[in-house]
C-alpha positions as a printed Julia matrix, in Angstrom:
286×3 Matrix{Float64}:
 101.61  114.44  168.1
 102.92  117.74  166.42
 102.46  118.03  162.75
 104.77  119.64  160.69
 105.01  117.91  157.66
 102.27  116.75  155.33
 102.65  114.42  152.65
  99.93  114.42  149.76
  99.6   111.21  147.72
  98.56  111.87  144.2
  99.14  115.27  142.2
  95.94  115.62  140.37
  93.09  117.86  140.32
  92.39  117.3   143.73
  96.04  116.36  145.36
  97.47  119.42  144.0
  94.62  121.68  145.68
  95.6   120.11  149.02
  98.97  120.49  148.52
  98.22  124.14  148.02
  96.24  124.43  151.08
  98.78  122.71  153.38
 101.39  124.77  152.14
  99.5   127.95  152.62
  98.52  126.82  156.01
 102.33  126.67  157.2
 103.12  123.11  156.77
 106.23  121.65  155.17
 104.52  119.85  152.31
 105.65  117.18  150.29
 103.38  116.18  146.72
 104.11  112.54  145.63
 103.51  111.25  141.99
 104.87  108.59  140.17
 104.96  110.92  136.8
 107.35  113.61  136.52
 105.62  115.42  134.03
 102.21  115.14  136.44
 104.44  116.61  139.31
 105.81  119.89  137.32
 102.15  120.61  136.05
 100.97  120.3   139.41
 103.82  122.71  140.73
 103.04  125.14  137.96
  99.51  125.15  138.74
 100.25  126.19  142.45
 102.33  128.68  141.56
  99.36  129.97  139.2
  96.53  129.4   142.33
  99.03  131.29  144.41
  99.48  134.17  142.38
  95.5   134.24  141.65
  95.23  134.56  145.45
  97.51  137.7   145.96
  95.72  139.45  143.11
  92.43  138.58  144.76
  93.64  140.18  147.94
  93.3   136.59  149.84
  97.49  136.18  150.17
 100.16  139.07  150.71
 102.89  138.58  148.25
 105.47  137.4   150.93
 102.75  134.71  152.1
 102.42  133.41  148.52
 106.34  132.93  148.14
 106.7   131.69  151.98
 103.92  128.84  151.01
 105.55  127.9   147.69
 108.89  127.66  149.42
 107.09  125.15  151.73
 106.29  123.01  149.09
 108.58  120.06  147.36
 107.62  117.18  144.92
 108.64  113.75  145.18
 108.46  110.9   142.62
 110.19  108.25  145.29
 107.07  107.53  147.93
 109.22  106.31  150.44
 111.26  109.68  150.51
 107.99  111.41  150.38
 106.72  110.06  153.56
 109.56  109.95  155.51
 109.49  112.95  157.76
 105.44  113.22  157.26
 103.48  112.88  160.27
 100.28  113.18  158.33
  99.6   111.82  155.0
  96.74  112.72  152.57
  95.87  110.15  149.77
  94.03  111.59  146.66
  94.36  109.07  144.2
  91.13  108.54  142.01
  88.09  107.17  143.74
  88.58  103.24  142.82
  88.42  101.17  146.03
  91.34   98.57  144.86
  93.58  101.43  144.22
  93.22  103.19  147.53
  93.72   99.44  149.04
  97.25   99.28  147.36
  98.13  102.73  148.23
  97.2   102.34  152.18
  99.16   99.32  152.12
 102.33  100.5   150.64
 101.84  103.58  153.17
 101.46  101.64  156.09
 104.76  100.03  155.26
 106.76  103.23  154.56
 105.27  105.84  156.74
 106.6   106.35  160.0
 104.93  104.82  163.24
 102.1   106.89  164.5
 101.64  109.16  161.18
  97.98  109.53  160.39
  96.73  108.18  157.2
  93.86  110.17  155.68
  91.81  109.36  152.51
  90.29  112.0   150.24
  87.34  109.79  149.56
  83.79  111.4   148.65
  81.89  107.86  149.19
  84.36  104.63  149.86
  84.43  103.08  152.99
  86.9   104.72  155.58
  86.84  101.04  157.6
  87.5    99.1   154.51
  90.62  101.35  153.64
  91.73  101.06  157.28
  91.93   97.23  157.12
  94.7    97.36  154.36
  96.84   98.92  157.02
  98.24   97.72  160.58
  97.1   101.11  161.89
  93.39  101.32  161.49
  93.21  103.64  164.47
  95.11  106.51  162.56
  93.35  106.16  159.68
  90.29  108.73  159.15
  88.35  109.94  155.93
  89.22  113.81  154.69
  86.93  114.52  152.09
  87.79  117.92  150.49
  85.88  119.76  147.68
  86.7   121.16  144.33
  88.54  123.68  143.97
  90.4   123.03  147.67
  91.78  126.56  147.88
  88.44  128.05  147.69
  85.99  125.63  149.09
  85.85  125.98  152.97
  84.18  122.15  153.87
  86.11  119.32  154.73
  84.03  116.12  156.04
  86.01  114.15  158.34
  85.0   110.46  158.56
  85.23  108.38  161.4
  85.8   104.94  160.53
  85.03  102.02  162.69
  88.34  102.21  164.4
  89.17  105.43  163.83
  90.94  106.89  167.05
  90.28  110.49  168.98
  93.68  111.47  168.92
  93.39  110.67  165.07
  90.36  112.72  164.78
  91.71  116.0   166.8
  94.61  116.21  164.57
  92.29  115.95  161.5
  90.42  118.74  162.54
  93.6   120.69  163.58
  94.92  120.17  160.32
  92.02  121.24  158.55
  91.6   124.38  160.82
  95.12  125.52  159.93
  94.19  124.7   156.16
  91.5   127.62  156.61
  88.77  124.97  156.36
  85.74  124.56  158.64
  84.71  120.77  159.41
  81.71  118.41  159.81
  82.37  115.06  161.64
  80.39  112.28  159.88
  80.22  108.65  160.85
  81.24  106.29  158.14
  78.12  105.56  155.65
  77.7   105.36  151.87
  78.55  109.0   150.56
  78.6   110.8   153.89
  76.9   113.83  153.87
  77.25  115.99  150.93
  77.85  113.18  148.28
  74.99  111.13  149.25
  72.49  114.26  149.12
  74.18  115.67  145.91
  74.4   112.64  144.0
  70.67  112.3   144.39
  69.97  115.84  143.22
  72.54  115.44  140.12
  70.87  112.08  138.95
  67.23  113.61  139.23
  68.34  116.33  137.16
  69.48  113.82  134.21
  66.38  112.2   134.62
  64.22  115.4   134.37
  66.59  116.33  131.26
  65.88  112.55  129.96
  62.28  113.22  130.13
  62.57  116.68  128.81
  60.97  118.46  131.62
  63.3   121.57  130.87
  66.55  121.99  128.99
  70.02  121.55  131.23
  70.1   125.43  131.3
  67.0   126.05  132.52
  67.34  123.46  135.1
  70.65  124.92  136.16
  69.11  128.17  136.14
  66.21  127.17  138.64
  68.31  125.65  141.05
  70.54  128.64  141.07
  68.18  131.44  141.22
  65.31  129.31  142.87
  67.1   127.31  145.57
  70.29  129.23  145.83
  72.71  126.9   144.67
  75.95  128.44  143.75
  75.92  125.69  140.49
  73.35  124.16  138.51
  73.33  120.29  138.69
  74.87  119.96  135.18
  77.64  122.78  135.67
  78.91  120.97  138.84
  78.62  117.45  137.06
  80.64  118.3   134.08
  83.18  120.15  136.72
  84.0   117.28  138.96
  83.58  114.63  136.01
  80.65  112.89  135.03
  82.56  109.59  135.08
  83.08  110.41  138.65
  79.54  111.17  139.43
  78.53  107.99  137.83
  81.07  105.88  140.03
  79.69  107.47  143.09
  75.96  106.54  142.17
  76.87  103.16  141.22
  78.43  102.46  144.96
  75.46  104.53  146.42
  73.21  101.96  144.55
  74.76   98.89  145.28
  74.82   99.84  149.0
  71.54  101.94  149.53
  69.28  100.43  146.99
  67.23  101.36  144.15
  66.74  105.4   144.64
  70.38  105.75  143.36
  70.09  103.9   139.93
  71.95  105.96  137.83
  69.77  107.9   134.91
  70.32  106.13  131.68
  71.24  109.51  130.11
  74.55  109.96  132.54
  75.61  106.29  131.76
  75.37  107.13  128.04
  77.04  110.35  128.48
  80.1   108.54  129.91
  80.11  105.82  127.31
  80.24  108.38  124.98
  83.55  109.9   126.59
  81.48  113.25  127.39
  82.99  113.39  131.08
  82.67  117.07  131.57
  85.34  120.04  131.35
  88.37  117.77  131.51
  87.15  116.19  128.05
  86.28  119.3   126.41
  82.49  118.13  126.3
  80.08  116.75  128.69
  76.43  117.94  129.34
  77.86  121.19  128.04
  80.52  121.9   125.25
  83.74  123.38  126.33
  85.49  123.33  122.87
  87.62  126.47  122.52
  87.87  126.87  126.06
  91.33  127.78  127.61
């Protein structure tokens, strides 16, 4: 099968980033959402991100214009996936929602189309079971911000087929990504390790071992991490981080029990940059 059109389901932070990467990689790209307002915001942000790529010398003007012309937004799911040989779901990390979305995709997508889930920790096998095509379902874990981050974890479910894996690797490569292949397990590679680091940082902060800024500084300068654990948690969202930890705690045991201080932050609405306040305060930032 040749992939010429990619449909991206969900126009939030990850969805619009994936659509950006698909269009920049030369694919006709359809971005779907139920909200016209959300689609308008996503389209404007993709335009801005492409322009930033030109300013940084990553794209030529003509390449940015061509990528933007390949992008279409759509509020009707049937129209969005009608010509797509490859579909990437990017809805919130909630298993019930993903199961509903994949059941609908299975009904509306062309026969043989690959259905990929941008999940950071959930079971691809369980998601695939909501369809009649489990051999065509795969995990495709992108990282934020998608246009800049090079890695994609390709996650093989119990019944994921070899041709599906081949097509997924080809799509990721055309998007400019490097890939690793992961046999399905809770948290895959990165989420499992990163959740442990971030959770331990909250325990240390709660115990008064050091300030948040000093813990972040120590990991950046001492361990060569590009971001500190609290900076990263604020970027991805403390609610998202807590959801992943709760799943890992249920599936892998006590060592992933969420730190009480993290739970308190989420209950207080301190969810990170998107809420204006997380571990750090972002009031006044654009």
